[in-house]
Short mmCIF file of C-alpha atoms and ligand atoms in Angstrom, two decimals:
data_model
loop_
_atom_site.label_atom_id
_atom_site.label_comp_id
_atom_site.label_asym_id
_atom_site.label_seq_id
_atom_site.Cartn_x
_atom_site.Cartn_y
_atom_site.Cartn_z
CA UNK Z 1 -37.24 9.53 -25.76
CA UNK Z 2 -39.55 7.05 -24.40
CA UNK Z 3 -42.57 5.85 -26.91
CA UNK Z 4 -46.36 6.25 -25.57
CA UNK Z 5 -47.75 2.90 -25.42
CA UNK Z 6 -51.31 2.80 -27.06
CA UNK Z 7 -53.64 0.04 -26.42
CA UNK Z 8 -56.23 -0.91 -29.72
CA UNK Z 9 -58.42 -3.34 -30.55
CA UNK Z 10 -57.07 -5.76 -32.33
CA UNK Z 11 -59.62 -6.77 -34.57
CA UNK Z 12 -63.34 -5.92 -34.14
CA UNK Z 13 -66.01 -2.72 -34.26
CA UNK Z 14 -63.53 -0.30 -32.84
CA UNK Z 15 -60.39 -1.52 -34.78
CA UNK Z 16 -60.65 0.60 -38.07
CA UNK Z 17 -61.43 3.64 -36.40
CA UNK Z 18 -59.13 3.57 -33.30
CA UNK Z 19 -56.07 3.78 -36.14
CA UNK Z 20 -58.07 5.90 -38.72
CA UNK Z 21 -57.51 8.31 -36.06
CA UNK Z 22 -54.68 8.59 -35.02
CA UNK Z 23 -53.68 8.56 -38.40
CA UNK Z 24 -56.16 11.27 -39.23
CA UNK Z 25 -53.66 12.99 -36.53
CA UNK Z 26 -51.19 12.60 -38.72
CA UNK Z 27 -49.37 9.48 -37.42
CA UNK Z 28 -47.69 7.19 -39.56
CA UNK Z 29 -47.20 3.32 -39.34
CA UNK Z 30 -45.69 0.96 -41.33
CA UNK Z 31 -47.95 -1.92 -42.49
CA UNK Z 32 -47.91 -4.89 -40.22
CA UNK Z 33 -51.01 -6.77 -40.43
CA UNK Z 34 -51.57 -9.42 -36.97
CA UNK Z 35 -49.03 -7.99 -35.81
CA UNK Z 36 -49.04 -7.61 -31.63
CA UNK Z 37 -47.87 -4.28 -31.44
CA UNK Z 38 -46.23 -1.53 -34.17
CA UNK Z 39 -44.51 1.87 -34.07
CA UNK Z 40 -45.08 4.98 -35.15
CA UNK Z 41 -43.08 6.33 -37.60
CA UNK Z 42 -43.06 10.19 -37.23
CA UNK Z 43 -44.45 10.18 -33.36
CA UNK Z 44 -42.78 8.38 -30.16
CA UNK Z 45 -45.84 6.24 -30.32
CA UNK Z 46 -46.52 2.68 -30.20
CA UNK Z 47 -49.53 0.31 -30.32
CA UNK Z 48 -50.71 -2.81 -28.65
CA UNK Z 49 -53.07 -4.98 -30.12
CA UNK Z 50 -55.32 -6.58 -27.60
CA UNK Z 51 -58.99 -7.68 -26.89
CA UNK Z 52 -60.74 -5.11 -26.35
CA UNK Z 53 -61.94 -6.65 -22.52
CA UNK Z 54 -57.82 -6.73 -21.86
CA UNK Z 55 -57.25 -2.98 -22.50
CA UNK Z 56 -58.11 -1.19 -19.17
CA UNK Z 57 -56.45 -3.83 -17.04
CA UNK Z 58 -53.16 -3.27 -19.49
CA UNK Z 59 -53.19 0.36 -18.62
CA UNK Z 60 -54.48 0.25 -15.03
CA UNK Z 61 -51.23 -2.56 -14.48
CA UNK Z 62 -48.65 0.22 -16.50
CA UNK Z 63 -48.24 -2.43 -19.52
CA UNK Z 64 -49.90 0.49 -21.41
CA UNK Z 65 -50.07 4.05 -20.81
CA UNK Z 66 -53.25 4.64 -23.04
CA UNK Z 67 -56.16 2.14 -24.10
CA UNK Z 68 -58.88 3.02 -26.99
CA UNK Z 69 -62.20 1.18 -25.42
CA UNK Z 70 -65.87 1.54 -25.09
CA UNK Z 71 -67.35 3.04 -22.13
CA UNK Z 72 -69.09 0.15 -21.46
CA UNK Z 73 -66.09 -2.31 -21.23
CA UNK Z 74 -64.23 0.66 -19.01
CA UNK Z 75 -67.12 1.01 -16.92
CA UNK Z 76 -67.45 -2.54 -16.28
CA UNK Z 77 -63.97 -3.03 -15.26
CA UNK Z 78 -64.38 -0.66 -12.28
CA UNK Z 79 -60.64 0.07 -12.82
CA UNK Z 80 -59.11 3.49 -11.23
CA UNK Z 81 -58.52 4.75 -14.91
CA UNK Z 82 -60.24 7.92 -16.24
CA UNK Z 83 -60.81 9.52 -19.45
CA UNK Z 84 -58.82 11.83 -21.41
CA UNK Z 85 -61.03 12.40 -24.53
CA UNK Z 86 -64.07 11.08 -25.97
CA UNK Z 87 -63.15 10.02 -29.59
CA UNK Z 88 -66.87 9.96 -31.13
CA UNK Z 89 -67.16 6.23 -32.34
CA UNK Z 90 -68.27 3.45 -31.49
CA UNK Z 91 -71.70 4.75 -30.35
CA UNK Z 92 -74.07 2.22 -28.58
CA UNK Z 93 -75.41 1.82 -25.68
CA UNK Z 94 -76.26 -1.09 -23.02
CA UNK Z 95 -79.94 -1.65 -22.44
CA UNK Z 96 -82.30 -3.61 -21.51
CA UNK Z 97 -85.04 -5.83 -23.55
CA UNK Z 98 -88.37 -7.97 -22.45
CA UNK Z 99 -89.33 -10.64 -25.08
CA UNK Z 100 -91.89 -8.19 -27.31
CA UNK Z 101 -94.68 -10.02 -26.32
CA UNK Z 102 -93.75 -9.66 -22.48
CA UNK Z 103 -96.17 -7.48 -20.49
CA UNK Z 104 -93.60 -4.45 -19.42
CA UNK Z 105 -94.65 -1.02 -16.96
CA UNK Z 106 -91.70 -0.04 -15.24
CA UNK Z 107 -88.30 -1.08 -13.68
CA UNK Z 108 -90.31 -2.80 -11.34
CA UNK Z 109 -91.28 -5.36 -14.07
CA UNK Z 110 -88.39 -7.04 -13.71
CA UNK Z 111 -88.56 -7.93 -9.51
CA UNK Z 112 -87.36 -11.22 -8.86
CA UNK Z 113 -86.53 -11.73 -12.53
CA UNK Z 114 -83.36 -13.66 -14.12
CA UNK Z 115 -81.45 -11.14 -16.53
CA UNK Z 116 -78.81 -12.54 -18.79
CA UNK Z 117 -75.68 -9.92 -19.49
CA UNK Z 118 -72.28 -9.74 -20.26
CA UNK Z 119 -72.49 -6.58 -18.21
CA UNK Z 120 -72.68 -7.53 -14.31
CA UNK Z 121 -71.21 -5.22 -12.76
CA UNK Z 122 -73.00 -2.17 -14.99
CA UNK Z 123 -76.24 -3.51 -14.53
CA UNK Z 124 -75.91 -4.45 -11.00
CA UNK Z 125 -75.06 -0.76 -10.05
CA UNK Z 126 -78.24 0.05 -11.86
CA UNK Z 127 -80.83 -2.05 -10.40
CA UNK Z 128 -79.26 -1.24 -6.91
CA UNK Z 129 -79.49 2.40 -8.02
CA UNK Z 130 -83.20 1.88 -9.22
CA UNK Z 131 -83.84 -0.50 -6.19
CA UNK Z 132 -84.66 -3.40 -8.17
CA UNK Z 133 -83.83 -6.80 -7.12
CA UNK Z 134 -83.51 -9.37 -9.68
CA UNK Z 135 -81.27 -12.40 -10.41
CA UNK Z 136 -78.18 -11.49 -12.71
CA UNK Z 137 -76.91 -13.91 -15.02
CA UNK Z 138 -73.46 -13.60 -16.05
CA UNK Z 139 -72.83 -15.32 -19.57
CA UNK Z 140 -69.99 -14.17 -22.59
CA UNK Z 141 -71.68 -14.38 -25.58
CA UNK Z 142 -74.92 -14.51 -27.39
CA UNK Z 143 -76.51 -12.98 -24.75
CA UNK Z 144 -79.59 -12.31 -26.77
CA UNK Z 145 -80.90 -15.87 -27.34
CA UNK Z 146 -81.31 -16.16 -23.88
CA UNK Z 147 -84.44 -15.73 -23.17
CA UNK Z 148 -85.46 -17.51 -26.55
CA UNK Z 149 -83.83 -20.85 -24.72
CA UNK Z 150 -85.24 -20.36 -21.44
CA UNK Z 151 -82.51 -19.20 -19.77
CA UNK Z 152 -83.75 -15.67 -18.20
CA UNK Z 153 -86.38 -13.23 -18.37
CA UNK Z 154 -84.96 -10.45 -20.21
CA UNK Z 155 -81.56 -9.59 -20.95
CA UNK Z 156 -79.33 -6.39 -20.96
CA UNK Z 157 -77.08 -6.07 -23.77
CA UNK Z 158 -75.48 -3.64 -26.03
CA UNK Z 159 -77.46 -1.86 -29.12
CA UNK Z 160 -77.07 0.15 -31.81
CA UNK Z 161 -79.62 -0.01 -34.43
CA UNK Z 162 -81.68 -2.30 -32.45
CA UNK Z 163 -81.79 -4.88 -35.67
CA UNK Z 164 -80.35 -7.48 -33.41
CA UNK Z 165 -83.36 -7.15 -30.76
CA UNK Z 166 -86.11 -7.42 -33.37
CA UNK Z 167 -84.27 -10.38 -35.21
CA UNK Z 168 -84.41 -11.93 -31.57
CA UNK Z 169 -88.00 -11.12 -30.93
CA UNK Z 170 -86.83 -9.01 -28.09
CA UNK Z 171 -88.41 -4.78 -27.25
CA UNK Z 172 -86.08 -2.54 -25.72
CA UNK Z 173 -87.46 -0.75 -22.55
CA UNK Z 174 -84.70 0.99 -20.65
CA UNK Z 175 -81.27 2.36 -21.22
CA UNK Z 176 -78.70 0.92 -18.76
CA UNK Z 177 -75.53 3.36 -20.48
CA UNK Z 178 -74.57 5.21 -22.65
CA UNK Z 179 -71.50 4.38 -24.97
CA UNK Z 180 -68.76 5.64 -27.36
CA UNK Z 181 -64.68 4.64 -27.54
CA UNK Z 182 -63.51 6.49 -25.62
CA UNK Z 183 -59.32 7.41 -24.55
CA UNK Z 184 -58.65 6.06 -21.07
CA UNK Z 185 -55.57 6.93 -18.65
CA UNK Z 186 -54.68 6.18 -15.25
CA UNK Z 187 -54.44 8.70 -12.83
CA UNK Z 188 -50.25 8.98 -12.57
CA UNK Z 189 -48.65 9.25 -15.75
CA UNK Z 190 -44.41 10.62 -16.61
CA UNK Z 191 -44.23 14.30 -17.32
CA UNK Z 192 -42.69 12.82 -20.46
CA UNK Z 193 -45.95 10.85 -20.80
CA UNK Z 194 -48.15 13.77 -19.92
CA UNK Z 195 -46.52 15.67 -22.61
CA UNK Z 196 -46.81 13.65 -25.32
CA UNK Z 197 -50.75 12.63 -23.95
CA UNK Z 198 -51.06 16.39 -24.52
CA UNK Z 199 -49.62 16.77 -27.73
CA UNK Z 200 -52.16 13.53 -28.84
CA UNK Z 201 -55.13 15.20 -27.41
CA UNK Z 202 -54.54 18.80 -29.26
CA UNK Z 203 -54.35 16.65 -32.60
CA UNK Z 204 -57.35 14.34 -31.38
CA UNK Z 205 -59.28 18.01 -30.77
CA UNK Z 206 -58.39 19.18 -33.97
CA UNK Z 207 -59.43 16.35 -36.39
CA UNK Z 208 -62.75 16.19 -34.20
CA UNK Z 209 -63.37 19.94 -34.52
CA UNK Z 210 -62.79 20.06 -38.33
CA UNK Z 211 -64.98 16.65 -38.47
CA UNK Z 212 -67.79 18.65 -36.78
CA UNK Z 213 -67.37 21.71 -39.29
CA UNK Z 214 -67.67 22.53 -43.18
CA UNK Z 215 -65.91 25.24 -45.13
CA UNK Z 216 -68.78 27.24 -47.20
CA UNK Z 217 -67.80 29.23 -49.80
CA UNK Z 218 -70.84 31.33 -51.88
CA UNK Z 219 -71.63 34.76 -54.22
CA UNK Z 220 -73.88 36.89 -53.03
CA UNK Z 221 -74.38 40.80 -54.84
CA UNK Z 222 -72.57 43.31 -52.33
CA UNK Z 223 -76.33 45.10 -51.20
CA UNK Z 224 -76.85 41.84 -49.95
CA UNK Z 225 -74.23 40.71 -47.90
CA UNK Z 226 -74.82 41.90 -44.35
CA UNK Z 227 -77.79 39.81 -44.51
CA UNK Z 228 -75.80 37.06 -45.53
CA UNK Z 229 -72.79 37.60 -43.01
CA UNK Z 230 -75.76 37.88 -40.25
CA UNK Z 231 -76.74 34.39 -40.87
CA UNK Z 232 -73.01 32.70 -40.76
CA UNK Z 233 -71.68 31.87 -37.04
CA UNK Z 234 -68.50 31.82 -38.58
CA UNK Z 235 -64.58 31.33 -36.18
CA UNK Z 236 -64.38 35.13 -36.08
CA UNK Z 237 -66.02 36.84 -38.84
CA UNK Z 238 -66.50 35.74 -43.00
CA UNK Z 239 -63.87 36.12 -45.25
CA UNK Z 240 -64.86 38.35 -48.26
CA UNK Z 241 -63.46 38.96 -51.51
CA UNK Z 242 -64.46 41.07 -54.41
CA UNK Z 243 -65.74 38.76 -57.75
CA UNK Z 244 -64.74 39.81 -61.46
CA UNK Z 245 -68.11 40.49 -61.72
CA UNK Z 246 -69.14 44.21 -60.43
CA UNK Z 247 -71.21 44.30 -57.40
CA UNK Z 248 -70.73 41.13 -56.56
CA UNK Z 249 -68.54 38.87 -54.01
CA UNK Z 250 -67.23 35.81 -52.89
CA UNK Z 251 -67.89 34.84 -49.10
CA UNK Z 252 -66.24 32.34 -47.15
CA UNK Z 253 -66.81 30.89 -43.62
CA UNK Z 254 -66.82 27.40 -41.14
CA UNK Z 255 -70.29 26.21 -40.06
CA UNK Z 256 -71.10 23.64 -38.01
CA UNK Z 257 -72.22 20.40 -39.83
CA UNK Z 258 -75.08 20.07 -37.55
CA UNK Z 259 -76.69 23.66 -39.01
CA UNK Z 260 -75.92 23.65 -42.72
CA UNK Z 261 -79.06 22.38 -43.99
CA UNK Z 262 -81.07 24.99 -41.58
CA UNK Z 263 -78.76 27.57 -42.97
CA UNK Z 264 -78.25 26.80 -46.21
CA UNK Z 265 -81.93 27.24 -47.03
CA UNK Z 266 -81.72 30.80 -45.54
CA UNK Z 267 -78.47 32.08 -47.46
CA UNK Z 268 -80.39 30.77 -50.61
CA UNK Z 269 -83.46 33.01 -49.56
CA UNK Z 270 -81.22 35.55 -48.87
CA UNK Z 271 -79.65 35.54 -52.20
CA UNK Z 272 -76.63 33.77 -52.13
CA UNK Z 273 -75.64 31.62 -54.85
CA UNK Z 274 -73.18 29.21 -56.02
CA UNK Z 275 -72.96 27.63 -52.46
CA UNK Z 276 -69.89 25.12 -52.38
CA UNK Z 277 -69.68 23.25 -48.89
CA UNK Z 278 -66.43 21.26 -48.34
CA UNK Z 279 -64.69 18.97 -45.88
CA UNK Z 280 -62.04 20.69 -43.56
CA UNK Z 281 -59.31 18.11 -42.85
CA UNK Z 282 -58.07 19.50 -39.76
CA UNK Z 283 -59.00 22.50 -37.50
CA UNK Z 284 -57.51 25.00 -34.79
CA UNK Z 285 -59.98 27.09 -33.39
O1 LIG U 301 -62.47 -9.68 -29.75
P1 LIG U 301 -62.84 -8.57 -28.84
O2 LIG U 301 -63.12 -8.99 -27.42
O3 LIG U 301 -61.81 -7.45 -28.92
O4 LIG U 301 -64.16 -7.91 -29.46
P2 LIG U 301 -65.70 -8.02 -28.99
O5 LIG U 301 -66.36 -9.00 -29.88
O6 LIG U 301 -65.83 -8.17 -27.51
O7 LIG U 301 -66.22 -6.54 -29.29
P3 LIG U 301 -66.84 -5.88 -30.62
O8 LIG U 301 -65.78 -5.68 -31.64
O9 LIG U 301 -68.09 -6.56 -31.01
O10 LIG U 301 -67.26 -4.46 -30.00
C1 LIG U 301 -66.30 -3.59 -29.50
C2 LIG U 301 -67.02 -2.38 -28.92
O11 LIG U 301 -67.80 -1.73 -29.93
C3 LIG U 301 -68.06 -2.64 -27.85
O12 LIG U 301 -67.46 -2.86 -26.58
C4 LIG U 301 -68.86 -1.35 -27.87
O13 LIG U 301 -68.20 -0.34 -27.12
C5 LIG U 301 -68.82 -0.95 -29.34
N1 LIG U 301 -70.08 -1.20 -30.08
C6 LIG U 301 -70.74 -0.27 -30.84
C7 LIG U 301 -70.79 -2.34 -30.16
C8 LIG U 301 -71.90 -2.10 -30.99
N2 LIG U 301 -71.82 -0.81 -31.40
C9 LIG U 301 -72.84 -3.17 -31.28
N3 LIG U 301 -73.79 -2.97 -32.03
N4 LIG U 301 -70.58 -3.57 -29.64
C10 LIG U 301 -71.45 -4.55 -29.91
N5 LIG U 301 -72.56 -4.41 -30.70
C11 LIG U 301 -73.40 -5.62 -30.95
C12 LIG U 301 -74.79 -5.61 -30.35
O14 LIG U 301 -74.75 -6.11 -29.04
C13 LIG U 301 -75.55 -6.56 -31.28
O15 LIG U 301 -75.36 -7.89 -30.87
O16 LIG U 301 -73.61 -5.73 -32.33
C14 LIG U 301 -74.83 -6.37 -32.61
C15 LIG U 301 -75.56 -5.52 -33.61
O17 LIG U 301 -76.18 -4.44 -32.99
P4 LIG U 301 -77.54 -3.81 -33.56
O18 LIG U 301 -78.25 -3.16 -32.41
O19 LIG U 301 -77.13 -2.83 -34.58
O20 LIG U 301 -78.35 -4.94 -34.16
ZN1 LIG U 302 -64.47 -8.17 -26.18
#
């Protein structure tokens, strides 16, 4: 059986979680630290280590049937490759930032202006789309001390807390993109491929589906458990199970992670008690 070739980062803000999970799906590999690529033990798997700017020509040129990457470097790549799942890391996203002293309106701010990026082609299909000319400058790295050194006007990078920005004296003033890691795939794959893609992505759903939900279990007294049961948008309907303790009995259910603080407030009002909310490791709805 032929393996499907993944392509990971090899080291850097996506590499930890690209293999957490897949082996949060339940696939195995033996240890092989700087290594260029490993198998799977238990799936017809195997992984490519690679920058993460290499992976969507690697699986647009067939060298790799999958690629873990940010939106933003799959974006940029204007590559025929599409995506199969999002996989709900690596959340950033590209914007752009005026030195904070920097007098800033609107888009139109930045006419005629030089803009340092690592991100040409992204933000050059946004100023056309906004109908803003201004003077792109391409560099690799360090794209934030640009405008510190004279080198442009503002810049457009990537940002997630914003830390990075404010260290640099910098004020964000307009998203460019929004970005997570995302699985990529080109538009022909094998049935054989396709299969196993689709075997992947029914394990990928599950782990993200029992990520998103909690198991609750609580006691409530018997005259109050319609109330209860009202409140829980549980799979199908609460599980419910008579305590020791006449009158009384044990509830359990899957809520969203999202709502348990909203609802945990009302079971307690309700009368529930002895609320226990644990991690589900894996889910099939
Ligand atoms: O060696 P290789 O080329 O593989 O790695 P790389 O250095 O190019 O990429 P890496 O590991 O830095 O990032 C990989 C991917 O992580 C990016 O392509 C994004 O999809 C995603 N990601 C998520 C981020 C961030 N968050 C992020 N914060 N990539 C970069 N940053 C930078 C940001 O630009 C800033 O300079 O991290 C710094 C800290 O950000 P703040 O806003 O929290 O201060
Ligand atoms: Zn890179």
């Amino acid at each position: 059986m032929e393996n499907l070739k993944i392509a990971i980062q090899k080291s850097g803000r996506l590499s930890d979680e690209s293999l957490g999970l897949l082996k949060a799906c339940g696939i195995r590999f033996s240890n092989g630290a700087g290594k260029l690529r490993t198998e799977a033990l238990n799936f017809p798997l195997e992984l490519y280590f690679l920058r993460d700017d290499d992976i969507p020509q690697y699986v647009a040129d067939g060298v790799a049937d999958l690629g873990m990457v940010g939106e933003n470097v799959l974006y940029e790549k204007q590559l025929p490759l599409t995506v199969a799942a999002k996989l709900g890391f690596g959340q950033c996203r590209l914007a752009l930032a005026v030195p904070k002293n920097e007098a800033y309106l609107s888009l139109a701010s930045l006419r005629g202006k030089r803009i340092a990026t690592s991100y040409p082609g992204l933000l050059r299909e946004f100023l056309r789309e906004k109908h803003v000319d201004a003077e792109i400058h391409e560099i690799s790295g360090s794209v934030e001390i640009a405008p510190g050194i004279g080198l442009a006007d503002a810049i457009c990078d990537l940002v997630n807390t914003g830390s990075t920005l404010l260290t640099n004296g910098l004020r964000e003033v307009e998203t460019v993109l929004q970005s997570e890691a995302v699985l990529a795939r080109p538009p022909q794959l094998s049935a054989e491929k396709k299969a196993l893609l689709q075997r992947l992505l029914f394990r990928i759903e599950a782990v993200q589906q029992a990520n998103r939900n909690k198991y609750i279990l609580l006691n409530a007294p018997n005259d109050k458990l319609d109330d209860i049961i009202g409140l829980l948008p549980g799979i199908k309907s609460p599980t419910v199970l008579p305590l020791a303790l006449p009158g009384w009995s044990s509830l359990h259910s899957v809520i969203e992670e999202n709502q348990f603080w909203e609802v945990i407030e009302k079971l307690k009002e309700a009368g529930a008690e002895g609320i226990l909310v644990v991690p589900i490791e894996k889910m099939i709805a």
